[in-house]
Short mmCIF file of C-alpha atoms and ligand atoms in Angstrom, two decimals:
data_model
loop_
_atom_site.label_atom_id
_atom_site.label_comp_id
_atom_site.label_asym_id
_atom_site.label_seq_id
_atom_site.Cartn_x
_atom_site.Cartn_y
_atom_site.Cartn_z
CA UNK A 1 61.86 29.69 108.66
CA UNK A 2 61.25 33.43 108.63
CA UNK A 3 62.44 34.79 112.01
CA UNK A 4 62.18 38.51 111.16
CA UNK A 5 59.84 40.84 113.03
CA UNK A 6 58.73 43.41 110.48
CA UNK A 7 58.03 47.00 111.53
CA UNK A 8 54.28 47.52 111.73
CA UNK A 9 54.90 50.91 110.05
CA UNK A 10 56.23 49.21 106.86
CA UNK A 11 56.79 50.44 104.23
CA UNK A 12 58.73 53.23 105.94
CA UNK A 13 59.33 55.13 102.70
CA UNK A 14 57.71 54.95 99.27
CA UNK A 15 58.70 56.71 96.03
CA UNK A 16 55.89 59.29 96.49
CA UNK A 17 57.35 60.37 99.86
CA UNK A 18 60.27 62.20 98.21
CA UNK A 19 60.56 64.76 95.44
CA UNK A 20 62.54 63.67 92.35
CA UNK A 21 66.17 64.78 92.48
CA UNK A 22 66.62 65.13 88.71
CA UNK A 23 64.59 67.72 86.81
CA UNK A 24 61.82 66.25 84.66
CA UNK A 25 62.01 62.78 86.26
CA UNK A 26 59.80 60.87 88.62
CA UNK A 27 60.95 58.48 91.34
CA UNK A 28 60.21 54.91 90.28
CA UNK A 29 61.87 53.01 93.11
CA UNK A 30 63.49 53.46 96.50
CA UNK A 31 65.86 50.64 97.23
CA UNK A 32 68.48 49.00 99.42
CA UNK A 33 69.83 51.66 101.82
CA UNK A 34 73.22 51.85 103.54
CA UNK A 35 72.82 52.53 107.26
CA UNK A 36 74.84 54.41 109.91
CA UNK A 37 74.60 56.54 113.03
CA UNK A 38 75.94 60.06 112.58
CA UNK A 39 75.52 63.10 114.90
CA UNK A 40 73.36 61.02 117.25
CA UNK A 41 70.82 60.30 114.51
CA UNK A 42 69.99 57.24 112.48
CA UNK A 43 70.76 57.67 108.78
CA UNK A 44 69.84 55.75 105.66
CA UNK A 45 71.61 56.34 102.37
CA UNK A 46 68.85 55.35 99.97
CA UNK A 47 69.24 54.23 96.40
CA UNK A 48 66.76 56.36 94.46
CA UNK A 49 65.91 55.24 90.92
CA UNK A 50 64.36 57.76 88.53
CA UNK A 51 63.08 57.93 84.97
CA UNK A 52 60.79 60.22 82.96
CA UNK A 53 57.04 59.67 83.06
CA UNK A 54 56.51 56.79 80.62
CA UNK A 55 54.53 57.51 77.42
CA UNK A 56 52.23 54.87 75.90
CA UNK A 57 54.18 52.46 73.67
CA UNK A 58 57.60 53.87 74.65
CA UNK A 59 60.38 53.04 77.08
CA UNK A 60 62.31 56.11 78.20
CA UNK A 61 65.13 56.39 80.69
CA UNK A 62 67.93 58.82 81.59
CA UNK A 63 71.70 58.37 81.50
CA UNK A 64 74.71 60.67 81.77
CA UNK A 65 76.31 61.50 78.41
CA UNK A 66 80.05 62.11 77.77
CA UNK A 67 79.74 65.67 79.06
CA UNK A 68 78.17 64.46 82.31
CA UNK A 69 74.75 65.86 81.36
CA UNK A 70 71.51 63.93 81.70
CA UNK A 71 70.27 62.63 78.37
CA UNK A 72 66.98 60.79 77.82
CA UNK A 73 66.92 57.65 75.67
CA UNK A 74 63.64 56.60 74.02
CA UNK A 75 62.83 53.21 72.57
CA UNK A 76 59.70 52.07 70.81
CA UNK A 77 58.21 49.21 72.86
CA UNK A 78 57.47 47.05 69.82
CA UNK A 79 60.82 47.49 68.10
CA UNK A 80 61.83 43.86 67.36
CA UNK A 81 65.45 44.69 68.26
CA UNK A 82 64.40 45.52 71.84
CA UNK A 83 64.30 42.97 74.69
CA UNK A 84 62.32 44.49 77.55
CA UNK A 85 61.37 41.32 79.40
CA UNK A 86 63.12 42.45 82.62
CA UNK A 87 61.73 45.67 84.16
CA UNK A 88 65.24 46.57 85.41
CA UNK A 89 67.43 46.13 82.33
CA UNK A 90 66.75 46.33 78.61
CA UNK A 91 68.80 45.05 75.74
CA UNK A 92 68.83 46.86 72.39
CA UNK A 93 71.01 45.63 69.50
CA UNK A 94 73.43 43.85 71.82
CA UNK A 95 73.79 46.76 74.24
CA UNK A 96 72.38 46.64 77.79
CA UNK A 97 70.80 49.69 79.42
CA UNK A 98 69.15 50.23 82.81
CA UNK A 99 65.52 51.34 82.72
CA UNK A 100 66.14 53.81 85.57
CA UNK A 101 69.05 55.96 86.73
CA UNK A 102 70.02 55.50 90.38
CA UNK A 103 71.80 57.81 92.81
CA UNK A 104 72.12 57.95 96.60
CA UNK A 105 70.18 60.15 98.99
CA UNK A 106 70.43 60.69 102.77
CA UNK A 107 67.43 60.56 105.11
CA UNK A 108 67.59 60.62 108.92
CA UNK A 109 65.44 59.62 111.86
CA UNK A 110 65.34 60.25 115.60
CA UNK A 111 63.35 57.06 116.33
CA UNK A 112 64.69 54.63 113.66
CA UNK A 113 61.21 54.52 112.07
CA UNK A 114 60.20 57.92 110.65
CA UNK A 115 62.75 59.22 108.17
CA UNK A 116 63.06 62.64 106.58
CA UNK A 117 65.50 64.66 104.51
CA UNK A 118 67.87 67.38 105.69
CA UNK A 119 68.62 69.89 102.91
CA UNK A 120 72.15 70.30 104.33
CA UNK A 121 72.94 66.75 103.09
CA UNK A 122 72.84 66.82 99.28
CA UNK A 123 72.27 63.70 97.17
CA UNK A 124 75.29 61.78 95.89
CA UNK A 125 75.10 61.42 92.12
CA UNK A 126 77.22 59.26 89.83
CA UNK A 127 80.22 61.04 88.37
CA UNK A 128 82.41 60.17 85.40
CA UNK A 129 82.38 57.52 82.68
CA UNK A 130 82.22 54.52 85.05
CA UNK A 131 79.02 55.82 86.68
CA UNK A 132 77.15 57.01 83.59
CA UNK A 133 74.29 54.55 84.23
CA UNK A 134 74.23 55.54 87.92
CA UNK A 135 75.29 54.33 91.36
CA UNK A 136 73.47 51.78 93.51
CA UNK A 137 73.16 49.78 96.72
CA UNK A 138 75.61 51.53 99.04
CA UNK A 139 77.05 49.81 102.12
CA UNK A 140 78.40 52.05 104.89
CA UNK A 141 81.28 50.88 107.09
CA UNK A 142 81.64 53.03 110.22
CA UNK A 143 85.38 53.16 110.96
CA UNK A 144 87.60 55.16 113.37
CA UNK A 145 88.56 57.58 110.61
CA UNK A 146 85.24 58.08 108.84
CA UNK A 147 82.44 56.42 106.93
CA UNK A 148 83.51 54.19 104.04
CA UNK A 149 80.84 53.96 101.35
CA UNK A 150 81.08 51.03 98.94
CA UNK A 151 78.55 51.01 96.14
CA UNK A 152 77.86 49.68 92.66
CA UNK A 153 79.08 51.78 89.73
CA UNK A 154 77.20 51.07 86.51
CA UNK A 155 78.15 52.09 82.97
CA UNK A 156 78.07 50.58 79.46
CA UNK A 157 81.51 49.03 80.05
CA UNK A 158 81.10 47.60 83.55
CA UNK A 159 79.42 46.90 86.83
CA UNK A 160 82.04 47.37 89.57
CA UNK A 161 82.49 48.59 93.15
CA UNK A 162 83.29 52.24 93.86
CA UNK A 163 84.38 53.82 97.13
CA UNK A 164 83.70 57.20 98.72
CA UNK A 165 85.09 58.21 102.12
CA UNK A 166 83.30 60.86 104.16
CA UNK A 167 83.52 62.12 107.74
CA UNK A 168 80.26 64.07 107.76
CA UNK A 169 78.15 62.75 104.86
CA UNK A 170 78.72 65.99 102.94
CA UNK A 171 82.36 66.31 102.04
CA UNK A 172 83.07 63.33 99.79
CA UNK A 173 86.43 61.85 98.88
CA UNK A 174 85.89 59.74 95.76
CA UNK A 175 88.37 56.89 95.49
CA UNK A 176 87.27 55.37 92.18
CA UNK A 177 86.69 51.69 91.42
CA UNK A 178 88.15 49.38 94.08
CA UNK A 179 86.81 46.05 92.72
CA UNK A 180 86.80 45.84 88.91
CA UNK A 181 84.03 44.22 86.85
CA UNK A 182 81.92 42.29 87.16
CA UNK A 183 81.59 42.97 90.89
CA UNK A 184 79.06 44.31 93.43
CA UNK A 185 77.79 43.67 97.00
CA UNK A 186 80.97 44.86 98.76
CA UNK A 187 80.79 44.96 102.58
CA UNK A 188 83.84 46.12 104.57
CA UNK A 189 84.62 44.72 108.01
CA UNK A 190 84.54 47.69 110.38
CA UNK A 191 87.83 46.89 112.12
CA UNK A 192 91.21 45.36 111.26
CA UNK A 193 91.78 41.67 111.88
CA UNK A 194 95.40 40.63 112.48
CA UNK A 195 96.47 43.95 111.05
CA UNK A 196 94.59 43.59 107.75
CA UNK A 197 91.43 45.20 106.50
CA UNK A 198 88.92 42.75 105.06
CA UNK A 199 86.03 43.03 102.62
CA UNK A 200 83.38 40.70 101.27
CA UNK A 201 82.67 41.17 97.59
CA UNK A 202 80.80 39.44 94.77
CA UNK A 203 82.58 38.93 91.50
CA UNK A 204 80.65 37.09 88.78
CA UNK A 205 82.43 34.49 86.72
CA UNK A 206 80.45 33.77 83.56
CA UNK A 207 82.07 30.51 82.41
CA UNK A 208 83.45 28.45 85.28
CA UNK A 209 82.05 29.53 88.64
CA UNK A 210 79.11 31.86 89.25
CA UNK A 211 77.81 34.65 91.47
CA UNK A 212 79.63 33.81 94.70
CA UNK A 213 80.75 35.64 97.85
CA UNK A 214 84.50 36.27 98.10
CA UNK A 215 86.73 37.76 100.76
CA UNK A 216 89.80 39.98 100.19
CA UNK A 217 92.48 41.68 102.31
CA UNK A 218 93.94 45.14 102.14
CA UNK A 219 96.56 47.30 103.89
CA UNK A 220 94.60 50.52 103.21
CA UNK A 221 91.02 49.63 102.06
CA UNK A 222 91.79 50.86 98.53
CA UNK A 223 94.09 48.09 97.22
CA UNK A 224 92.80 44.55 97.60
CA UNK A 225 94.44 41.13 97.29
CA UNK A 226 94.50 37.52 98.57
CA UNK A 227 91.00 36.93 97.17
CA UNK A 228 89.24 33.75 98.26
CA UNK A 229 85.81 32.36 97.53
CA UNK A 230 83.90 31.67 100.75
CA UNK A 231 80.29 30.92 99.76
CA UNK A 232 78.86 29.48 96.55
CA UNK A 233 75.28 29.03 95.35
CA UNK A 234 73.51 25.77 96.28
CA UNK A 235 71.62 23.84 93.65
CA UNK A 236 67.96 23.24 94.37
CA UNK A 237 68.06 25.74 97.23
CA UNK A 238 66.64 29.26 97.76
CA UNK A 239 70.16 30.59 97.01
CA UNK A 240 70.77 28.56 93.85
CA UNK A 241 71.45 31.40 91.38
CA UNK A 242 73.28 34.18 93.22
CA UNK A 243 74.53 35.10 96.68
CA UNK A 244 75.92 38.45 97.86
CA UNK A 245 76.90 40.12 101.12
CA UNK A 246 74.53 42.50 102.93
CA UNK A 247 75.76 45.13 105.40
CA UNK A 248 79.05 45.14 107.36
CA UNK A 249 79.76 41.85 109.20
CA UNK A 250 78.56 41.91 112.84
CA UNK A 251 81.08 40.90 115.53
CA UNK A 252 79.68 38.31 117.96
CA UNK A 253 81.36 36.02 120.52
CA UNK A 254 80.88 33.13 118.11
CA UNK A 255 82.26 34.79 115.01
CA UNK A 256 81.50 37.43 112.39
CA UNK A 257 77.84 37.21 111.46
CA UNK A 258 77.02 38.23 107.90
CA UNK A 259 73.46 38.59 106.64
CA UNK A 260 73.51 37.85 102.92
CA UNK A 261 71.00 37.71 100.09
CA UNK A 262 70.40 34.69 97.95
CA UNK A 263 68.25 34.36 94.84
CA UNK A 264 67.00 31.40 92.85
CA UNK A 265 66.50 31.17 89.09
CA UNK A 266 63.09 32.87 89.43
CA UNK A 267 64.87 35.94 90.92
CA UNK A 268 63.22 35.42 94.30
CA UNK A 269 65.48 37.16 96.83
CA UNK A 270 65.65 35.93 100.45
CA UNK A 271 68.06 36.58 103.33
CA UNK A 272 70.30 34.06 105.07
CA UNK A 273 73.32 34.20 107.39
CA UNK A 274 76.96 33.15 107.37
CA UNK A 275 79.18 32.81 110.44
CA UNK A 276 82.88 33.52 109.83
CA UNK A 277 85.84 32.80 112.10
CA UNK A 278 86.79 35.80 114.29
CA UNK A 279 90.53 35.45 113.65
CA UNK A 280 90.37 34.21 110.06
CA UNK A 281 87.15 35.40 108.41
CA UNK A 282 87.87 33.40 105.25
CA UNK A 283 86.77 30.34 107.29
CA UNK A 284 83.03 29.70 107.19
CA UNK A 285 81.88 28.17 110.48
CA UNK A 286 78.17 27.90 109.71
CA UNK A 287 75.53 28.90 107.17
CA UNK A 288 71.74 29.05 107.01
CA UNK A 289 70.10 26.06 105.40
CA UNK A 290 66.76 27.86 105.16
CA UNK A 291 66.29 31.61 104.76
CA UNK A 292 65.95 33.74 107.91
CA UNK A 293 63.68 36.08 105.95
CA UNK A 294 61.60 35.53 102.81
CA UNK A 295 59.32 37.80 100.78
CA UNK A 296 55.99 37.11 102.50
CA UNK A 297 54.37 40.52 103.12
CA UNK A 298 52.30 41.97 100.24
CA UNK A 299 54.80 44.84 99.76
CA UNK A 300 57.59 42.25 99.45
CA UNK A 301 55.74 40.15 96.89
CA UNK A 302 54.46 42.79 94.48
CA UNK A 303 55.99 46.01 93.23
CA UNK A 304 58.48 47.16 90.60
CA UNK A 305 60.27 43.80 90.82
CA UNK A 306 58.32 41.48 93.11
CA UNK A 307 59.45 38.77 95.52
CA UNK A 308 62.49 40.64 96.77
CA UNK A 309 63.85 41.34 100.25
CA UNK A 310 67.33 42.83 99.98
CA UNK A 311 69.36 44.35 102.81
CA UNK A 312 72.70 46.13 102.91
CA UNK A 313 72.64 47.87 106.28
CA UNK A 314 71.61 47.59 109.92
CA UNK A 315 71.91 48.91 113.46
CA UNK A 316 73.04 46.61 116.21
CA UNK A 317 72.05 47.25 119.83
CA UNK A 318 73.21 44.33 122.01
CA UNK A 319 71.28 41.27 120.86
CA UNK A 320 68.90 43.33 118.76
CA UNK A 321 69.59 43.71 115.07
CA UNK A 322 67.50 46.23 113.11
CA UNK A 323 67.85 45.73 109.40
CA UNK A 324 66.62 48.13 106.75
CA UNK A 325 65.76 46.57 103.44
CA UNK A 326 64.36 47.18 100.01
CA UNK A 327 61.11 45.32 99.30
CA UNK A 328 60.09 44.45 95.73
CA UNK A 329 62.76 46.93 94.49
CA UNK A 330 60.27 49.70 95.28
CA UNK A 331 59.85 50.60 98.97
CA UNK A 332 62.05 50.85 102.09
CA UNK A 333 61.19 48.71 105.10
CA UNK A 334 62.58 47.72 108.50
CA UNK A 335 62.67 44.47 110.47
CA UNK A 336 64.18 43.26 113.74
CA UNK A 337 66.01 40.07 114.59
CA UNK A 338 67.54 38.61 117.71
CA UNK A 339 71.23 37.94 116.95
CA UNK A 340 71.26 34.89 119.24
CA UNK A 341 68.20 33.51 117.45
CA UNK A 342 69.99 33.88 114.10
CA UNK A 343 73.10 32.18 115.53
CA UNK A 344 71.00 29.31 116.91
CA UNK A 345 69.38 28.80 113.51
CA UNK A 346 72.72 28.12 111.78
CA UNK A 347 74.15 24.67 111.18
C1 MAN B 401 70.67 43.98 88.22
C2 MAN B 401 69.71 44.51 89.26
C3 MAN B 401 69.36 45.95 88.97
C4 MAN B 401 70.60 46.77 88.81
C5 MAN B 401 71.54 46.16 87.77
C6 MAN B 401 72.87 46.86 87.72
O1 MAN B 401 70.04 43.88 87.00
O2 MAN B 401 70.30 44.41 90.53
O3 MAN B 401 68.59 46.50 90.04
O4 MAN B 401 70.25 48.07 88.41
O5 MAN B 401 71.80 44.81 88.11
O6 MAN B 401 73.52 46.79 88.96
#
C-alpha cells in the first residue's frame, strides 16, 4: 500500500530549472538528492546528469579523460557493435559507458519546497581516475564533526563508494573510495552505537548472492570491517532483483528505521522499510511486505527511465518524515510520511 503524501508542487525541480554546469552540455536528468540542514536552511545535494545535445542517428556523451578534461564520445546508433537498449548505460565492444556524466550540485530552500542555487556553493565534480564517468546518488550523514557525503564513484574499472567530509558544503576533504567495487547505496548511521560507527552498503555479488543490503562497522568511518548481509531480494516480490539503502537510518523508540529501494526484473523501483535493532543494527526486527511507496504519479511512471521512485535523503521532524526523491530518473520530488504509520505497516 502506498502511504506517501506527495507534495502538490511536484516535481519540485526539473532539468530545465537549472543551467548546465559543463560547457556545451545540456541537463538530461536531475536525480536522487542527499539532504541536510545547514545554516538554518534546507539543502539538497542533487545528482545532475549532463550530455551534449543529441544529433540524429548518434549517441554522444561526455567523460573525463586521463588529463581530467571533458572529452565527448560519439557512437553511431546503428553500429552493430553497440548495445543501446538501456537509456542509462551503453555497451560497445565489451566496454560499458554511461550515457550521461553526473556530478553533484547544492540547492537550498527556506520552506522545504522551493529550491534555488547559491553561487557561493560550487558544484562537486568527479575527480581522478575512479570518477572519470562521474559521481552519483550522494547520501549526507549529519554528524557532530561535519557532514559525511557518501556517493557512487563510476569509472571504466569500477562502481564503488567514495567519501567527502565537509563542514560548510564548500571546503571538501576527499577521502577516496571507502567501499571497493562493486558497491553503492552507502548510508552512514549518524551516531556511534556501542562505540562503533556503522554503515549500510550494497555490494553486488555476480555469481553466488546478488544485490543485497549489508552492514559494516568502523572505528573512524574510513576503514570498514565486520561486514554482514542483512537484507536479500525476495523472489516474486517487488524487491526481487535489487535492494539498496536510502538515506541515513532514522532513530525511533522501536529501532533504526531505514527506507530502502527495491526493484524487480522490470527495473520498477519502489520504496520499503527495514527496522533494525537499536543496540545491534545487524539484527533485522521487521521489514515491509508491500512497498510503502510505488511509482504511481505520471512523473514517476514516465521520463528518462520510467517507473522509478528512488530516495537517499530526508528531514525528520518528530513523527513527520519528509523524503526527497528522484522520479523516473529525471525530476526531483518530495513526499511526506508519518513515521508511526510506517512502523505500524511493518511485519
Ligand atoms: C545503473 C543506474 C545508473 C547509473 C549506473 C552507474 O545503471 O543506477 O543510473 O548511472 O548504474 O552507477
